[in-house]
PDB file of C-alpha atoms in Angstrom:
ATOM      1  CA  MET A 383      -2.272  19.839  22.754  1.00 95.00           C
ATOM      2  CA  LYS A 384      -0.262  21.905  20.266  1.00 97.00           C
ATOM      3  CA  ILE A 385       0.854  25.352  21.392  1.00 98.00           C
ATOM      4  CA  LEU A 386       2.214  28.151  19.219  1.00 98.00           C
ATOM      5  CA  VAL A 387       4.865  30.086  21.166  1.00 98.00           C
ATOM      6  CA  THR A 388       5.581  33.476  19.587  1.00 98.00           C
ATOM      7  CA  GLY A 389       9.024  34.853  20.419  1.00 97.00           C
ATOM      8  CA  GLY A 390       9.919  31.332  21.523  1.00 97.00           C
ATOM      9  CA  LEU A 391      13.690  31.833  21.158  1.00 97.00           C
ATOM     10  CA  GLY A 392      13.750  34.920  23.412  1.00 95.00           C
ATOM     11  CA  PHE A 393      14.657  35.040  27.105  1.00 95.00           C
ATOM     12  CA  ILE A 394      11.287  34.133  28.645  1.00 97.00           C
ATOM     13  CA  GLY A 395       9.934  32.335  25.575  1.00 98.00           C
ATOM     14  CA  SER A 396      12.823  29.859  25.419  1.00 98.00           C
ATOM     15  CA  HIS A 397      12.530  28.933  29.100  1.00 98.00           C
ATOM     16  CA  THR A 398       8.779  28.462  28.628  1.00 98.00           C
ATOM     17  CA  VAL A 399       9.381  26.133  25.681  1.00 98.00           C
ATOM     18  CA  VAL A 400      11.527  23.964  28.001  1.00 98.00           C
ATOM     19  CA  GLU A 401       8.805  23.782  30.669  1.00 98.00           C
ATOM     20  CA  LEU A 402       6.052  23.119  28.092  1.00 98.00           C
ATOM     21  CA  ALA A 403       8.144  20.299  26.619  1.00 98.00           C
ATOM     22  CA  LYS A 404       8.627  18.831  30.102  1.00 97.00           C
ATOM     23  CA  ALA A 405       4.847  18.859  30.508  1.00 97.00           C
ATOM     24  CA  ASN A 406       4.530  16.961  27.174  1.00 97.00           C
ATOM     25  CA  PHE A 407       2.896  19.698  25.112  1.00 98.00           C
ATOM     26  CA  GLU A 408       3.577  19.847  21.377  1.00 97.00           C
ATOM     27  CA  ILE A 409       5.242  23.135  20.506  1.00 98.00           C
ATOM     28  CA  VAL A 410       5.552  25.269  17.380  1.00 98.00           C
ATOM     29  CA  ILE A 411       7.857  28.304  17.628  1.00 98.00           C
ATOM     30  CA  VAL A 412       7.688  31.511  15.611  1.00 98.00           C
ATOM     31  CA  ASP A 413      10.471  34.081  16.060  1.00 97.00           C
ATOM     32  CA  ASN A 414      11.825  36.770  13.705  1.00 96.00           C
ATOM     33  CA  LEU A 415      15.223  36.733  15.508  1.00 93.00           C
ATOM     34  CA  TYR A 416      15.111  40.510  16.139  1.00 91.00           C
ATOM     35  CA  ASN A 417      16.188  40.091  19.761  1.00 86.00           C
ATOM     36  CA  SER A 418      17.137  36.417  19.841  1.00 90.00           C
ATOM     37  CA  LYS A 419      19.508  33.977  18.187  1.00 92.00           C
ATOM     38  CA  GLU A 420      18.778  30.926  16.060  1.00 94.00           C
ATOM     39  CA  ASP A 421      21.273  28.745  17.955  1.00 95.00           C
ATOM     40  CA  VAL A 422      18.887  28.858  20.945  1.00 96.00           C
ATOM     41  CA  LEU A 423      16.834  26.236  19.061  1.00 97.00           C
ATOM     42  CA  GLU A 424      19.704  23.728  19.248  1.00 97.00           C
ATOM     43  CA  LYS A 425      20.116  24.496  22.940  1.00 97.00           C
ATOM     44  CA  LEU A 426      16.412  23.897  23.570  1.00 97.00           C
ATOM     45  CA  GLU A 427      16.654  20.572  21.780  1.00 97.00           C
ATOM     46  CA  LYS A 428      19.727  19.655  23.821  1.00 97.00           C
ATOM     47  CA  ILE A 429      18.008  20.498  27.138  1.00 97.00           C
ATOM     48  CA  THR A 430      14.722  18.737  26.315  1.00 97.00           C
ATOM     49  CA  GLY A 431      15.832  15.937  23.972  1.00 97.00           C
ATOM     50  CA  LYS A 432      12.964  17.003  21.650  1.00 97.00           C
ATOM     51  CA  LYS A 433      12.772  18.618  18.203  1.00 96.00           C
ATOM     52  CA  PHE A 434      10.772  21.785  17.587  1.00 97.00           C
ATOM     53  CA  LYS A 435       9.349  23.285  14.417  1.00 97.00           C
ATOM     54  CA  LEU A 436      10.609  26.859  13.965  1.00 98.00           C
ATOM     55  CA  TYR A 437       9.129  29.494  11.665  1.00 98.00           C
ATOM     56  CA  LYS A 438      11.477  32.467  11.156  1.00 97.00           C
ATOM     57  CA  TYR A 439       8.566  34.782  10.424  1.00 97.00           C
ATOM     58  CA  ASP A 440       7.560  38.290  11.466  1.00 97.00           C
ATOM     59  CA  LEU A 441       4.054  38.523  12.925  1.00 98.00           C
ATOM     60  CA  CYS A 442       3.597  41.893  11.218  1.00 97.00           C
ATOM     61  CA  ASN A 443       3.160  39.796   8.043  1.00 97.00           C
ATOM     62  CA  LYS A 444      -0.329  38.334   8.384  1.00 97.00           C
ATOM     63  CA  GLU A 445       0.078  35.948   5.428  1.00 97.00           C
ATOM     64  CA  LYS A 446       2.988  34.253   7.207  1.00 98.00           C
ATOM     65  CA  ILE A 447       0.869  33.749  10.338  1.00 98.00           C
ATOM     66  CA  GLU A 448      -1.842  32.182   8.140  1.00 98.00           C
ATOM     67  CA  GLU A 449       0.757  29.757   6.827  1.00 97.00           C
ATOM     68  CA  ILE A 450       1.540  28.559  10.361  1.00 98.00           C
ATOM     69  CA  PHE A 451      -2.144  27.974  11.163  1.00 98.00           C
ATOM     70  CA  LYS A 452      -2.753  26.201   7.822  1.00 98.00           C
ATOM     71  CA  GLU A 453       0.157  23.835   8.373  1.00 97.00           C
ATOM     72  CA  ASN A 454      -0.446  23.077  12.075  1.00 98.00           C
ATOM     73  CA  GLN A 455      -3.467  22.216  14.186  1.00 97.00           C
ATOM     74  CA  ILE A 456      -2.811  24.902  16.799  1.00 98.00           C
ATOM     75  CA  ASP A 457      -4.854  24.628  20.031  1.00 98.00           C
ATOM     76  CA  ALA A 458      -3.502  27.589  22.010  1.00 98.00           C
ATOM     77  CA  VAL A 459      -1.098  30.518  21.672  1.00 98.00           C
ATOM     78  CA  ILE A 460       1.373  31.970  24.188  1.00 98.00           C
ATOM     79  CA  HIS A 461       2.344  35.404  22.912  1.00 98.00           C
ATOM     80  CA  PHE A 462       5.795  36.706  23.902  1.00 97.00           C
ATOM     81  CA  ALA A 463       6.871  38.316  20.621  1.00 97.00           C
ATOM     82  CA  GLY A 464       7.397  42.065  20.750  1.00 95.00           C
ATOM     83  CA  TYR A 465       9.993  44.776  21.177  1.00 93.00           C
ATOM     84  CA  LYS A 466      10.841  45.131  24.859  1.00 87.00           C
ATOM     85  CA  ALA A 467      13.643  47.637  25.614  1.00 84.00           C
ATOM     86  CA  VAL A 468      12.275  50.538  27.663  1.00 83.00           C
ATOM     87  CA  GLY A 469      14.967  53.034  26.606  1.00 82.00           C
ATOM     88  CA  GLU A 470      14.634  52.170  22.923  1.00 88.00           C
ATOM     89  CA  SER A 471      10.853  52.552  23.178  1.00 90.00           C
ATOM     90  CA  VAL A 472      11.320  56.135  24.394  1.00 90.00           C
ATOM     91  CA  ARG A 473      13.654  56.886  21.456  1.00 92.00           C
ATOM     92  CA  GLU A 474      11.586  54.988  18.859  1.00 94.00           C
ATOM     93  CA  PRO A 475       7.936  55.147  19.964  1.00 95.00           C
ATOM     94  CA  LEU A 476       6.453  54.702  16.482  1.00 98.00           C
ATOM     95  CA  MET A 477       8.498  51.541  15.949  1.00 96.00           C
ATOM     96  CA  TYR A 478       7.204  50.105  19.238  1.00 96.00           C
ATOM     97  CA  TYR A 479       3.544  50.996  18.681  1.00 97.00           C
ATOM     98  CA  SER A 480       3.646  49.742  15.112  1.00 97.00           C
ATOM     99  CA  ASN A 481       5.399  46.444  15.819  1.00 97.00           C
ATOM    100  CA  ASN A 482       3.828  45.444  19.117  1.00 98.00           C
ATOM    101  CA  LEU A 483       0.256  46.358  18.217  1.00 98.00           C
ATOM    102  CA  ILE A 484       0.125  45.276  14.560  1.00 98.00           C
ATOM    103  CA  SER A 485       1.776  41.910  15.266  1.00 98.00           C
ATOM    104  CA  THR A 486      -0.737  41.200  18.050  1.00 98.00           C
ATOM    105  CA  LEU A 487      -3.752  42.301  16.024  1.00 98.00           C
ATOM    106  CA  ASN A 488      -2.640  40.152  13.075  1.00 98.00           C
ATOM    107  CA  LEU A 489      -2.192  37.153  15.359  1.00 98.00           C
ATOM    108  CA  LEU A 490      -5.617  37.577  16.977  1.00 98.00           C
ATOM    109  CA  GLU A 491      -7.336  38.001  13.606  1.00 98.00           C
ATOM    110  CA  VAL A 492      -5.803  34.777  12.279  1.00 98.00           C
ATOM    111  CA  MET A 493      -6.661  32.944  15.517  1.00 98.00           C
ATOM    112  CA  LYS A 494     -10.269  34.101  15.164  1.00 98.00           C
ATOM    113  CA  LYS A 495     -10.392  32.918  11.547  1.00 98.00           C
ATOM    114  CA  TYR A 496      -9.104  29.451  12.531  1.00 98.00           C
ATOM    115  CA  ASN A 497     -11.267  29.338  15.679  1.00 98.00           C
ATOM    116  CA  VAL A 498      -8.284  29.095  18.040  1.00 98.00           C
ATOM    117  CA  LYS A 499      -9.427  31.004  21.112  1.00 98.00           C
ATOM    118  CA  LYS A 500      -7.065  30.049  23.949  1.00 98.00           C
ATOM    119  CA  PHE A 501      -4.556  32.865  24.404  1.00 98.00           C
ATOM    120  CA  VAL A 502      -1.928  33.609  27.072  1.00 98.00           C
ATOM    121  CA  PHE A 503      -0.423  37.097  26.899  1.00 98.00           C
ATOM    122  CA  SER A 504       2.990  38.112  28.206  1.00 97.00           C
ATOM    123  CA  SER A 505       2.096  41.348  29.995  1.00 96.00           C
ATOM    124  CA  SER A 506       4.008  43.331  32.593  1.00 94.00           C
ATOM    125  CA  ALA A 507       3.748  45.004  35.974  1.00 93.00           C
ATOM    126  CA  THR A 508       4.558  48.225  34.084  1.00 91.00           C
ATOM    127  CA  VAL A 509       0.794  48.467  33.397  1.00 93.00           C
ATOM    128  CA  TYR A 510       0.318  49.495  37.061  1.00 92.00           C
ATOM    129  CA  GLY A 511       2.222  52.722  36.316  1.00 87.00           C
ATOM    130  CA  GLU A 512       3.238  54.356  39.596  1.00 84.00           C
ATOM    131  CA  PRO A 513       0.946  52.560  42.066  1.00 84.00           C
ATOM    132  CA  LYS A 514      -0.095  54.269  45.297  1.00 85.00           C
ATOM    133  CA  THR A 515       0.855  51.234  47.400  1.00 90.00           C
ATOM    134  CA  PRO A 516       3.992  49.057  47.095  1.00 90.00           C
ATOM    135  CA  LYS A 517       2.028  45.793  46.796  1.00 93.00           C
ATOM    136  CA  CYS A 518       0.237  45.364  43.455  1.00 94.00           C
ATOM    137  CA  THR A 519      -3.002  43.385  43.213  1.00 94.00           C
ATOM    138  CA  GLU A 520      -4.757  42.479  39.971  1.00 95.00           C
ATOM    139  CA  ASN A 521      -7.878  44.481  40.834  1.00 93.00           C
ATOM    140  CA  MET A 522      -5.923  47.755  40.873  1.00 92.00           C
ATOM    141  CA  ASN A 523      -6.587  49.997  37.895  1.00 89.00           C
ATOM    142  CA  ARG A 524      -4.020  50.172  35.143  1.00 89.00           C
ATOM    143  CA  GLY A 525      -1.983  53.261  35.875  1.00 84.00           C
ATOM    144  CA  GLU A 526      -0.342  55.942  33.758  1.00 86.00           C
ATOM    145  CA  THR A 527       2.438  54.007  32.030  1.00 87.00           C
ATOM    146  CA  THR A 528       5.835  55.698  31.976  1.00 84.00           C
ATOM    147  CA  ASN A 529       7.189  54.611  28.566  1.00 90.00           C
ATOM    148  CA  PRO A 530       5.895  53.441  25.154  1.00 93.00           C
ATOM    149  CA  TYR A 531       6.901  49.802  25.835  1.00 93.00           C
ATOM    150  CA  GLY A 532       4.669  49.736  28.921  1.00 93.00           C
ATOM    151  CA  THR A 533       1.920  51.553  27.062  1.00 95.00           C
ATOM    152  CA  THR A 534       1.852  48.854  24.348  1.00 97.00           C
ATOM    153  CA  LYS A 535       1.345  46.230  27.083  1.00 97.00           C
ATOM    154  CA  ALA A 536      -1.542  48.240  28.576  1.00 96.00           C
ATOM    155  CA  MET A 537      -3.085  48.814  25.127  1.00 97.00           C
ATOM    156  CA  ILE A 538      -2.900  45.115  24.240  1.00 98.00           C
ATOM    157  CA  GLU A 539      -4.538  44.228  27.574  1.00 97.00           C
ATOM    158  CA  LYS A 540      -7.372  46.628  26.667  1.00 97.00           C
ATOM    159  CA  ILE A 541      -7.668  45.132  23.164  1.00 98.00           C
ATOM    160  CA  LEU A 542      -7.958  41.661  24.713  1.00 98.00           C
ATOM    161  CA  GLU A 543     -10.599  42.845  27.193  1.00 98.00           C
ATOM    162  CA  ASP A 544     -12.637  44.347  24.336  1.00 98.00           C
ATOM    163  CA  LEU A 545     -12.223  41.164  22.288  1.00 98.00           C
ATOM    164  CA  TYR A 546     -13.501  39.059  25.185  1.00 98.00           C
ATOM    165  CA  ALA A 547     -16.433  41.444  25.751  1.00 98.00           C
ATOM    166  CA  SER A 548     -17.413  40.954  22.093  1.00 98.00           C
ATOM    167  CA  ASP A 549     -17.084  37.149  22.197  1.00 98.00           C
ATOM    168  CA  ASN A 550     -16.889  35.331  25.530  1.00 97.00           C
ATOM    169  CA  SER A 551     -15.965  32.017  23.904  1.00 97.00           C
ATOM    170  CA  TRP A 552     -12.351  33.248  24.061  1.00 98.00           C
ATOM    171  CA  ASN A 553     -10.202  31.999  26.934  1.00 98.00           C
ATOM    172  CA  ILE A 554      -7.676  34.769  27.630  1.00 98.00           C
ATOM    173  CA  THR A 555      -5.050  34.902  30.388  1.00 98.00           C
ATOM    174  CA  LEU A 556      -3.032  38.067  31.054  1.00 98.00           C
ATOM    175  CA  LEU A 557       0.174  37.371  32.988  1.00 98.00           C
ATOM    176  CA  ARG A 558       1.719  40.459  34.561  1.00 97.00           C
ATOM    177  CA  TYR A 559       5.410  39.802  35.221  1.00 95.00           C
ATOM    178  CA  PHE A 560       7.475  41.605  37.777  1.00 95.00           C
ATOM    179  CA  ASN A 561      11.277  41.414  37.214  1.00 93.00           C
ATOM    180  CA  PRO A 562      12.341  38.212  35.404  1.00 95.00           C
ATOM    181  CA  VAL A 563      15.979  37.287  36.084  1.00 95.00           C
ATOM    182  CA  GLY A 564      18.263  34.267  36.290  1.00 96.00           C
ATOM    183  CA  ALA A 565      18.861  31.570  33.677  1.00 96.00           C
ATOM    184  CA  HIS A 566      18.353  27.865  33.084  1.00 97.00           C
ATOM    185  CA  GLU A 567      20.453  25.766  35.459  1.00 95.00           C
ATOM    186  CA  SER A 568      22.136  24.062  32.475  1.00 95.00           C
ATOM    187  CA  GLY A 569      23.839  27.375  31.604  1.00 95.00           C
ATOM    188  CA  LEU A 570      22.688  26.890  27.988  1.00 96.00           C
ATOM    189  CA  ILE A 571      19.978  29.568  27.845  1.00 96.00           C
ATOM    190  CA  GLY A 572      19.647  32.890  29.643  1.00 94.00           C
ATOM    191  CA  GLU A 573      19.249  36.623  29.151  1.00 90.00           C
ATOM    192  CA  GLU A 574      21.416  38.241  26.533  1.00 81.00           C
ATOM    193  CA  PRO A 575      20.232  41.781  25.823  1.00 72.00           C
ATOM    194  CA  ASN A 576      21.545  43.624  22.767  1.00 69.00           C
ATOM    195  CA  GLY A 577      24.019  46.411  23.596  1.00 68.00           C
ATOM    196  CA  ILE A 578      24.367  47.879  27.094  1.00 69.00           C
ATOM    197  CA  PRO A 579      21.780  46.259  29.378  1.00 74.00           C
ATOM    198  CA  ASN A 580      18.824  48.269  30.701  1.00 73.00           C
ATOM    199  CA  ASN A 581      17.971  45.858  33.484  1.00 83.00           C
ATOM    200  CA  LEU A 582      19.781  45.425  36.786  1.00 90.00           C
ATOM    201  CA  MET A 583      20.811  41.750  36.734  1.00 92.00           C
ATOM    202  CA  PRO A 584      22.387  41.713  33.242  1.00 90.00           C
ATOM    203  CA  TYR A 585      24.218  44.908  34.197  1.00 91.00           C
ATOM    204  CA  ILE A 586      25.519  43.358  37.424  1.00 94.00           C
ATOM    205  CA  MET A 587      26.848  40.411  35.398  1.00 92.00           C
ATOM    206  CA  LYS A 588      28.612  42.625  32.860  1.00 91.00           C
ATOM    207  CA  VAL A 589      30.322  44.533  35.694  1.00 94.00           C
ATOM    208  CA  ALA A 590      31.247  41.339  37.589  1.00 94.00           C
ATOM    209  CA  SER A 591      32.786  39.880  34.420  1.00 91.00           C
ATOM    210  CA  GLY A 592      34.765  43.063  33.696  1.00 92.00           C
ATOM    211  CA  LYS A 593      32.869  43.920  30.500  1.00 90.00           C
ATOM    212  CA  LEU A 594      31.551  47.125  32.086  1.00 92.00           C
ATOM    213  CA  GLU A 595      33.403  49.256  34.638  1.00 93.00           C
ATOM    214  CA  LYS A 596      30.783  49.886  37.295  1.00 95.00           C
ATOM    215  CA  LEU A 597      27.118  49.706  38.175  1.00 95.00           C
ATOM    216  CA  ASN A 598      25.204  52.918  38.810  1.00 93.00           C
ATOM    217  CA  ILE A 599      22.734  52.593  41.682  1.00 94.00           C
ATOM    218  CA  PHE A 600      20.112  55.295  41.258  1.00 93.00           C
ATOM    219  CA  GLY A 601      19.454  56.783  44.692  1.00 94.00           C
ATOM    220  CA  ASN A 602      20.123  55.579  48.240  1.00 94.00           C
ATOM    221  CA  ASP A 603      17.689  57.875  50.042  1.00 94.00           C
ATOM    222  CA  TYR A 604      14.418  56.021  49.466  1.00 94.00           C
ATOM    223  CA  PRO A 605      12.344  55.019  52.537  1.00 94.00           C
ATOM    224  CA  THR A 606      13.436  51.365  52.202  1.00 94.00           C
ATOM    225  CA  ILE A 607      15.570  48.889  54.162  1.00 95.00           C
ATOM    226  CA  ASP A 608      18.860  50.387  52.935  1.00 96.00           C
ATOM    227  CA  GLY A 609      17.745  53.463  50.971  1.00 95.00           C
ATOM    228  CA  THR A 610      17.914  51.759  47.543  1.00 95.00           C
ATOM    229  CA  GLY A 611      14.906  50.867  45.405  1.00 93.00           C
ATOM    230  CA  VAL A 612      13.042  47.648  46.199  1.00 95.00           C
ATOM    231  CA  ARG A 613      11.638  45.383  43.477  1.00 95.00           C
ATOM    232  CA  ASP A 614      10.211  41.887  43.079  1.00 96.00           C
ATOM    233  CA  TYR A 615      12.637  39.578  41.235  1.00 96.00           C
ATOM    234  CA  ILE A 616      11.361  36.281  39.822  1.00 97.00           C
ATOM    235  CA  HIS A 617      13.493  33.427  38.485  1.00 97.00           C
ATOM    236  CA  VAL A 618      12.761  32.985  34.782  1.00 98.00           C
ATOM    237  CA  VAL A 619      12.201  29.227  35.270  1.00 98.00           C
ATOM    238  CA  ASP A 620       9.506  29.932  37.876  1.00 98.00           C
ATOM    239  CA  LEU A 621       8.010  32.451  35.448  1.00 98.00           C
ATOM    240  CA  ALA A 622       8.046  29.881  32.633  1.00 98.00           C
ATOM    241  CA  LYS A 623       6.227  27.391  34.857  1.00 98.00           C
ATOM    242  CA  GLY A 624       3.535  30.033  35.392  1.00 98.00           C
ATOM    243  CA  HIS A 625       2.719  29.886  31.667  1.00 98.00           C
ATOM    244  CA  VAL A 626       2.372  26.103  31.790  1.00 98.00           C
ATOM    245  CA  LYS A 627      -0.007  26.448  34.759  1.00 98.00           C
ATOM    246  CA  ALA A 628      -1.975  29.105  32.841  1.00 98.00           C
ATOM    247  CA  ILE A 629      -2.451  26.715  29.907  1.00 98.00           C
ATOM    248  CA  GLN A 630      -3.369  23.832  32.229  1.00 97.00           C
ATOM    249  CA  ASN A 631      -5.423  25.483  34.955  1.00 97.00           C
ATOM    250  CA  ALA A 632      -6.722  28.942  34.019  1.00 96.00           C
ATOM    251  CA  PRO A 633     -10.516  28.990  34.343  1.00 95.00           C
ATOM    252  CA  ASP A 634     -12.690  29.884  31.371  1.00 95.00           C
ATOM    253  CA  GLY A 635     -13.046  33.577  30.617  1.00 97.00           C
ATOM    254  CA  LEU A 636     -10.622  36.470  30.858  1.00 98.00           C
ATOM    255  CA  ASN A 637      -8.259  36.205  33.828  1.00 97.00           C
ATOM    256  CA  ILE A 638      -5.368  38.337  35.098  1.00 98.00           C
ATOM    257  CA  TYR A 639      -2.542  37.091  37.308  1.00 98.00           C
ATOM    258  CA  ASN A 640       0.546  38.678  38.825  1.00 97.00           C
ATOM    259  CA  LEU A 641       3.630  36.508  38.464  1.00 98.00           C
ATOM    260  CA  GLY A 642       6.099  37.547  41.130  1.00 97.00           C
ATOM    261  CA  SER A 643       7.621  36.267  44.342  1.00 96.00           C
ATOM    262  CA  GLY A 644       5.583  38.573  46.572  1.00 96.00           C
ATOM    263  CA  LYS A 645       8.790  39.756  48.247  1.00 94.00           C
ATOM    264  CA  GLY A 646      10.751  42.931  47.681  1.00 95.00           C
ATOM    265  CA  ILE A 647      14.556  42.856  47.365  1.00 96.00           C
ATOM    266  CA  SER A 648      16.576  46.083  47.363  1.00 96.00           C
ATOM    267  CA  VAL A 649      19.194  46.867  44.733  1.00 96.00           C
ATOM    268  CA  LEU A 650      21.962  46.641  47.343  1.00 96.00           C
ATOM    269  CA  GLU A 651      20.609  43.337  48.700  1.00 97.00           C
ATOM    270  CA  LEU A 652      20.687  41.906  45.179  1.00 97.00           C
ATOM    271  CA  VAL A 653      24.250  43.149  44.590  1.00 97.00           C
ATOM    272  CA  THR A 654      25.581  41.814  47.905  1.00 97.00           C
ATOM    273  CA  THR A 655      23.798  38.453  47.458  1.00 97.00           C
ATOM    274  CA  PHE A 656      25.308  38.154  43.975  1.00 97.00           C
ATOM    275  CA  GLU A 657      28.790  38.886  45.364  1.00 97.00           C
ATOM    276  CA  LYS A 658      28.421  36.403  48.223  1.00 97.00           C
ATOM    277  CA  VAL A 659      26.904  33.518  46.224  1.00 97.00           C
ATOM    278  CA  ASN A 660      29.402  33.797  43.375  1.00 97.00           C
ATOM    279  CA  ASN A 661      32.449  35.046  45.300  1.00 96.00           C
ATOM    280  CA  VAL A 662      32.954  37.980  42.946  1.00 96.00           C
ATOM    281  CA  LYS A 663      33.159  41.765  43.348  1.00 95.00           C
ATOM    282  CA  VAL A 664      30.658  44.130  41.755  1.00 96.00           C
ATOM    283  CA  ASN A 665      31.941  47.712  41.564  1.00 96.00           C
ATOM    284  CA  TYR A 666      29.133  50.218  42.023  1.00 95.00           C
ATOM    285  CA  GLN A 667      28.566  53.878  42.718  1.00 95.00           C
ATOM    286  CA  ILE A 668      25.535  55.697  44.085  1.00 95.00           C
ATOM    287  CA  VAL A 669      24.180  58.341  41.710  1.00 94.00           C
ATOM    288  CA  ASP A 670      21.072  60.547  41.702  1.00 92.00           C
ATOM    289  CA  ARG A 671      17.615  59.048  41.528  1.00 89.00           C
ATOM    290  CA  ARG A 672      16.069  58.597  38.098  1.00 80.00           C
ATOM    291  CA  PRO A 673      12.849  60.547  37.462  1.00 78.00           C
ATOM    292  CA  GLY A 674       9.795  58.276  37.603  1.00 74.00           C
ATOM    293  CA  ASP A 675      11.422  55.582  39.765  1.00 80.00           C
ATOM    294  CA  ILE A 676       9.372  54.562  42.787  1.00 84.00           C
ATOM    295  CA  ALA A 677      10.742  53.431  46.158  1.00 89.00           C
ATOM    296  CA  GLU A 678       9.153  50.006  46.421  1.00 92.00           C
ATOM    297  CA  ASN A 679       7.115  47.693  44.214  1.00 92.00           C
ATOM    298  CA  TYR A 680       6.249  44.010  44.509  1.00 95.00           C
ATOM    299  CA  ALA A 681       3.538  41.543  43.556  1.00 96.00           C
ATOM    300  CA  ASP A 682       0.655  40.089  45.446  1.00 96.00           C
ATOM    301  CA  PRO A 683       0.784  36.652  43.748  1.00 97.00           C
ATOM    302  CA  SER A 684      -2.008  35.068  45.827  1.00 97.00           C
ATOM    303  CA  GLU A 685      -4.491  34.823  42.916  1.00 97.00           C
ATOM    304  CA  ALA A 686      -2.006  32.774  40.866  1.00 97.00           C
ATOM    305  CA  LEU A 687      -1.581  30.398  43.799  1.00 97.00           C
ATOM    306  CA  LYS A 688      -5.319  30.101  44.423  1.00 97.00           C
ATOM    307  CA  GLU A 689      -6.476  29.680  40.817  1.00 97.00           C
ATOM    308  CA  LEU A 690      -3.474  28.292  38.943  1.00 97.00           C
ATOM    309  CA  GLY A 691      -1.711  26.408  41.741  1.00 97.00           C
ATOM    310  CA  TRP A 692       1.462  28.382  41.000  1.00 98.00           C
ATOM    311  CA  LYS A 693       4.052  30.018  43.239  1.00 96.00           C
ATOM    312  CA  THR A 694       7.757  30.748  42.992  1.00 97.00           C
ATOM    313  CA  GLU A 695      10.104  28.001  44.177  1.00 97.00           C
ATOM    314  CA  LYS A 696      13.554  29.440  43.507  1.00 97.00           C
ATOM    315  CA  SER A 697      15.382  31.814  45.853  1.00 96.00           C
ATOM    316  CA  ILE A 698      17.302  35.017  45.196  1.00 96.00           C
ATOM    317  CA  GLU A 699      20.484  32.932  45.727  1.00 97.00           C
ATOM    318  CA  ASP A 700      19.348  30.543  42.944  1.00 97.00           C
ATOM    319  CA  ILE A 701      18.751  33.547  40.702  1.00 97.00           C
ATOM    320  CA  CYS A 702      22.257  34.930  41.300  1.00 96.00           C
ATOM    321  CA  ARG A 703      23.956  31.536  40.906  1.00 97.00           C
ATOM    322  CA  ASP A 704      22.136  30.598  37.682  1.00 97.00           C
ATOM    323  CA  ALA A 705      22.618  34.019  36.081  1.00 95.00           C
ATOM    324  CA  TRP A 706      26.396  33.934  36.754  1.00 95.00           C
ATOM    325  CA  ASN A 707      26.618  30.334  35.569  1.00 95.00           C
ATOM    326  CA  TYR A 708      25.070  31.384  32.242  1.00 94.00           C
ATOM    327  CA  GLU A 709      27.366  34.417  31.912  1.00 90.00           C
ATOM    328  CA  ASN A 710      30.436  32.214  32.430  1.00 89.00           C
ATOM    329  CA  ALA A 711      29.178  29.468  30.137  1.00 85.00           C
ATOM    330  CA  GLU A 712      28.689  32.101  27.431  1.00 63.00           C
ATOM    331  CA  GLY A 713      32.151  33.509  28.076  1.00 49.00           C
TER     332      GLY A 713
END
């Protein structure tokens, strides 16, 4: 089975390529290198011992997508490609709506033309908005998203639901991620955001390595174990394996799965675990809460276990160790 992985040199895409290769799928990668680096391809080949075909194309160019489908007998698509920085999406909403929606529509139109109807979409727990309960289940309504990035994920989910309603020969899986962190145990691939990181784990690493002075922890007066916000962190390798299971085991139709650990970890618990596992100090200060942040949020991943046979295997200690290993390997 030949799978087209869009955004296959990015953080989650690259780890998924590794797990797909381990499961003996043929892989074609398309990536415009907006938020990734070409040398990741060599690292993927080093980890897997396999060669991959890479198209350095932008999915906003439909003719280029056609070229990929003409030249390859694609059986399924895993769609990661898209702009993903929350802060940037607030500053540049038109850029996010234009890129994320047009690229997806182009891809789906070409898939339809070539009768390729197996599609796995990289969605996000941001589509739940500000849920009324800490534990998120797939049958909850999509909420009011809090930024344009999250809104593009919700809009694409709706597009895919409408597409399936119009033609139920499609096989569509929506994977809603919680907080992907960590890195491959080889230290060769990991998360490398452009500029100052938005997300907690990359920020912790930059502070621990002395590249940034201190971590701001937003609020310590939430009704949680230690007053700091609680989130569900998932090792990126576990997340990648979820995509392999979706290709292998998702039933026919349109299906939605949470990919998370099912456990909440507070910001302070993550910081102290990182310090303990790696024997380093992370300077932090408590500052005011951010507007829109909720106290506690984590996945109910039971559907993914029941239907896909998937659950997380790696611990928060593994996450901290692998992330720091990657940071040090990168220097």
